[in-house]
Amino acid sequence: MNITLEMLKQAVNRIAIACEQFQPMLCEADSRLGDGDLGITMQKGWRQIADDSQDWPDDLSKALFQCSKSLQKACASSFGTLQATAFMAMAKYCKENQLQEISSSDISPLLTVAYQSMMARGKGELGQKSVLDILYHLSEALKPLAIDDLKIAALQSIESTLNEFRQKPNLLGRARMFPEKSIGLDDPGMLAIKVIVEAI
């Protein structure tokens, strides 16, 4: 079974609801290490994606590009920009590979182009305790799996990555200015990805 455009529309609506539900948690996590606005960014950005999904073109790459535009419209924050960049890269991948549905074998490459584009835009590196690390580990964990096995493996990968980095300092973003404060705390960007995956 492949992931169709209609399934993606349903998923983004579930994600929008989850981002609204977990807005306080994400803002609180972000307030310990950053501006404290991550929950608002996620809530506004994904609500815009969900609202705009009603008018998506019947083309996967164009729909993903629309997600990027929705995020740019709704979010002025750095994390919103990074997500928009990732959607743009995934749209390009789908166009170049002429994808109209997403198979299990497409998930890892899509996550790879997503985190690589975010890495280039944010000038980050793997291992700095950021959203890049959780997307990288997801891309590796989901390589060999069938669609039906993806969610359990994704959630296991997320928990494993959170546990691996919790006792490490943040070395990217605003939190890098006080790295010792971040030891023992989960990276807010990683938590945002957890909210997304749990909602899918």
GROMACS .gro file of C-alpha atoms in nm:
model
  200
    1MET     CA    1   0.000   0.000   0.000
    2ASN     CA    2   0.130   0.343  -0.096
    3ILE     CA    3   0.059   0.680   0.065
    4THR     CA    4  -0.176   0.876  -0.157
    5LEU     CA    5  -0.246   1.247  -0.175
    6GLU     CA    6  -0.578   1.195   0.001
    7MET     CA    7  -0.402   1.011   0.284
    8LEU     CA    8  -0.158   1.301   0.314
    9LYS     CA    9  -0.449   1.544   0.345
   10GLN     CA   10  -0.590   1.338   0.630
   11ALA     CA   11  -0.247   1.321   0.794
   12VAL     CA   12  -0.184   1.696   0.787
   13ASN     CA   13  -0.523   1.755   0.947
   14ARG     CA   14  -0.435   1.512   1.228
   15ILE     CA   15  -0.098   1.685   1.269
   16ALA     CA   16  -0.264   2.026   1.288
   17ILE     CA   17  -0.491   1.903   1.567
   18ALA     CA   18  -0.195   1.752   1.753
   19CYS     CA   19   0.011   2.071   1.720
   20GLU     CA   20  -0.274   2.268   1.874
   21GLN     CA   21  -0.308   2.013   2.153
   22PHE     CA   22   0.064   2.009   2.230
   23GLN     CA   23   0.128   2.380   2.179
   24PRO     CA   24   0.174   2.448   2.555
   25MET     CA   25   0.418   2.158   2.593
   26LEU     CA   26   0.629   2.269   2.296
   27CYS     CA   27   0.630   2.632   2.412
   28GLU     CA   28   0.737   2.527   2.761
   29ALA     CA   29   1.017   2.306   2.627
   30ASP     CA   30   1.132   2.585   2.397
   31SER     CA   31   1.121   2.847   2.673
   32ARG     CA   32   1.392   2.659   2.861
   33LEU     CA   33   1.631   2.680   2.568
   34GLY     CA   34   1.500   2.938   2.319
   35ASP     CA   35   1.231   3.195   2.249
   36GLY     CA   36   0.943   2.989   2.384
   37ASP     CA   37   0.741   3.023   2.063
   38LEU     CA   38   0.790   2.682   1.904
   39GLY     CA   39   0.442   2.563   1.996
   40ILE     CA   40   0.289   2.869   1.834
   41THR     CA   41   0.500   2.815   1.522
   42MET     CA   42   0.389   2.454   1.496
   43GLN     CA   43   0.024   2.532   1.566
   44LYS     CA   44   0.003   2.819   1.315
   45GLY     CA   45   0.212   2.649   1.048
   46TRP     CA   46   0.034   2.315   1.044
   47ARG     CA   47  -0.310   2.474   1.073
   48GLN     CA   48  -0.223   2.675   0.761
   49ILE     CA   49  -0.106   2.358   0.583
   50ALA     CA   50  -0.427   2.177   0.680
   51ASP     CA   51  -0.649   2.465   0.571
   52ASP     CA   52  -0.467   2.504   0.240
   53SER     CA   53  -0.472   2.128   0.175
   54GLN     CA   54  -0.837   2.161   0.066
   55ASP     CA   55  -0.708   2.338  -0.245
   56TRP     CA   56  -0.400   2.127  -0.316
   57PRO     CA   57  -0.341   2.051  -0.684
   58ASP     CA   58  -0.379   1.687  -0.784
   59ASP     CA   59  -0.002   1.646  -0.803
   60LEU     CA   60   0.221   1.526  -0.520
   61SER     CA   61   0.520   1.752  -0.581
   62LYS     CA   62   0.298   2.058  -0.623
   63ALA     CA   63   0.109   1.971  -0.303
   64LEU     CA   64   0.434   1.945  -0.106
   65PHE     CA   65   0.548   2.274  -0.255
   66GLN     CA   66   0.219   2.424  -0.136
   67CYS     CA   67   0.302   2.301   0.215
   68SER     CA   68   0.623   2.502   0.193
   69LYS     CA   69   0.431   2.812   0.084
   70SER     CA   70   0.178   2.763   0.366
   71LEU     CA   71   0.456   2.753   0.624
   72GLN     CA   72   0.621   3.062   0.478
   73LYS     CA   73   0.288   3.244   0.493
   74ALA     CA   74   0.210   3.145   0.854
   75CYS     CA   75   0.552   3.133   1.023
   76ALA     CA   76   0.824   3.393   1.043
   77SER     CA   77   1.033   3.187   1.286
   78SER     CA   78   1.352   2.999   1.204
   79PHE     CA   79   1.189   2.660   1.269
   80GLY     CA   80   0.905   2.749   1.034
   81THR     CA   81   1.159   2.842   0.768
   82LEU     CA   82   1.344   2.514   0.818
   83GLN     CA   83   1.024   2.314   0.777
   84ALA     CA   84   0.938   2.514   0.463
   85THR     CA   85   1.284   2.437   0.325
   86ALA     CA   86   1.234   2.066   0.392
   87PHE     CA   87   0.900   2.060   0.212
   88MET     CA   88   1.055   2.238  -0.086
   89ALA     CA   89   1.330   1.976  -0.104
   90MET     CA   90   1.079   1.691  -0.080
   91ALA     CA   91   0.868   1.851  -0.353
   92LYS     CA   92   1.174   1.866  -0.577
   93TYR     CA   93   1.253   1.499  -0.504
   94CYS     CA   94   0.899   1.393  -0.595
   95LYS     CA   95   0.905   1.595  -0.916
   96GLU     CA   96   1.244   1.460  -1.024
   97ASN     CA   97   1.135   1.102  -0.951
   98GLN     CA   98   0.786   1.151  -1.099
   99LEU     CA   99   0.614   1.035  -0.780
  100GLN     CA  100   0.238   1.066  -0.741
  101GLU     CA  101   0.222   0.831  -0.440
  102ILE     CA  102   0.478   0.758  -0.169
  103SER     CA  103   0.592   0.398  -0.127
  104SER     CA  104   0.777   0.262   0.176
  105SER     CA  105   1.103   0.280  -0.020
  106ASP     CA  106   1.050   0.655  -0.075
  107ILE     CA  107   1.026   0.744   0.296
  108SER     CA  108   1.397   0.728   0.377
  109PRO     CA  109   1.510   0.930   0.071
  110LEU     CA  110   1.243   1.193   0.142
  111LEU     CA  111   1.361   1.226   0.504
  112THR     CA  112   1.719   1.243   0.382
  113VAL     CA  113   1.658   1.531   0.141
  114ALA     CA  114   1.455   1.699   0.415
  115TYR     CA  115   1.726   1.698   0.681
  116GLN     CA  116   2.002   1.772   0.430
  117SER     CA  117   1.817   2.080   0.305
  118MET     CA  118   1.756   2.193   0.664
  119MET     CA  119   2.123   2.135   0.742
  120ALA     CA  120   2.230   2.352   0.450
  121ARG     CA  121   1.980   2.628   0.533
  122GLY     CA  122   2.047   2.632   0.908
  123LYS     CA  123   2.422   2.569   0.872
  124GLY     CA  124   2.400   2.285   1.122
  125GLU     CA  125   2.569   1.949   1.154
  126LEU     CA  126   2.464   1.609   1.277
  127GLY     CA  127   2.546   1.541   1.640
  128GLN     CA  128   2.461   1.892   1.765
  129LYS     CA  129   2.137   1.780   1.936
  130SER     CA  130   1.882   1.926   1.700
  131VAL     CA  131   1.595   1.836   1.470
  132LEU     CA  132   1.860   1.725   1.218
  133ASP     CA  133   1.960   1.432   1.437
  134ILE     CA  134   1.610   1.297   1.483
  135LEU     CA  135   1.536   1.320   1.109
  136TYR     CA  136   1.866   1.151   1.026
  137HIS     CA  137   1.798   0.863   1.265
  138LEU     CA  138   1.445   0.829   1.124
  139SER     CA  139   1.581   0.815   0.770
  140GLU     CA  140   1.814   0.533   0.872
  141ALA     CA  141   1.558   0.340   1.080
  142LEU     CA  142   1.289   0.341   0.811
  143LYS     CA  143   1.501   0.225   0.516
  144PRO     CA  144   1.413  -0.145   0.501
  145LEU     CA  145   1.051  -0.143   0.615
  146ALA     CA  146   0.705  -0.197   0.472
  147ILE     CA  147   0.440   0.075   0.513
  148ASP     CA  148   0.260  -0.113   0.789
  149ASP     CA  149   0.579  -0.131   0.998
  150LEU     CA  150   0.683   0.232   0.959
  151LYS     CA  151   0.501   0.398   1.248
  152ILE     CA  152   0.617   0.159   1.521
  153ALA     CA  153   0.974   0.179   1.392
  154ALA     CA  154   0.952   0.559   1.368
  155LEU     CA  155   0.830   0.594   1.727
  156GLN     CA  156   1.102   0.358   1.850
  157SER     CA  157   1.364   0.558   1.660
  158ILE     CA  158   1.236   0.885   1.808
  159GLU     CA  159   1.247   0.754   2.166
  160SER     CA  160   1.593   0.610   2.108
  161THR     CA  161   1.722   0.941   1.966
  162LEU     CA  162   1.570   1.146   2.249
  163ASN     CA  163   1.732   0.912   2.503
  164GLU     CA  164   2.067   0.925   2.322
  165PHE     CA  165   2.085   1.306   2.316
  166ARG     CA  166   1.910   1.401   2.642
  167GLN     CA  167   2.228   1.416   2.847
  168LYS     CA  168   2.422   1.597   2.575
  169PRO     CA  169   2.446   1.976   2.528
  170ASN     CA  170   2.271   2.162   2.247
  171LEU     CA  171   2.530   2.298   2.005
  172LEU     CA  172   2.296   2.456   1.750
  173GLY     CA  173   2.049   2.742   1.761
  174ARG     CA  174   1.991   2.979   2.051
  175ALA     CA  175   2.051   2.697   2.303
  176ARG     CA  176   2.417   2.674   2.195
  177MET     CA  177   2.489   2.996   2.389
  178PHE     CA  178   2.422   2.816   2.718
  179PRO     CA  179   2.497   2.453   2.634
  180GLU     CA  180   2.520   2.342   2.997
  181LYS     CA  181   2.156   2.443   3.054
  182SER     CA  182   2.042   2.201   2.785
  183ILE     CA  183   2.200   1.892   2.943
  184GLY     CA  184   1.921   1.669   3.071
  185LEU     CA  185   1.657   1.839   2.854
  186ASP     CA  186   1.502   1.720   2.529
  187ASP     CA  187   1.563   1.937   2.225
  188PRO     CA  188   1.237   2.120   2.141
  189GLY     CA  189   1.276   2.056   1.767
  190MET     CA  190   1.303   1.684   1.833
  191LEU     CA  191   0.986   1.700   2.041
  192ALA     CA  192   0.809   1.876   1.754
  193ILE     CA  193   0.896   1.587   1.522
  194LYS     CA  194   0.766   1.345   1.785
  195VAL     CA  195   0.431   1.528   1.787
  196ILE     CA  196   0.413   1.506   1.407
  197VAL     CA  197   0.497   1.136   1.389
  198GLU     CA  198   0.262   1.038   1.669
  199ALA     CA  199  -0.022   1.217   1.489
  200ILE     CA  200   0.033   1.059   1.147
   0.00000   0.00000   0.00000
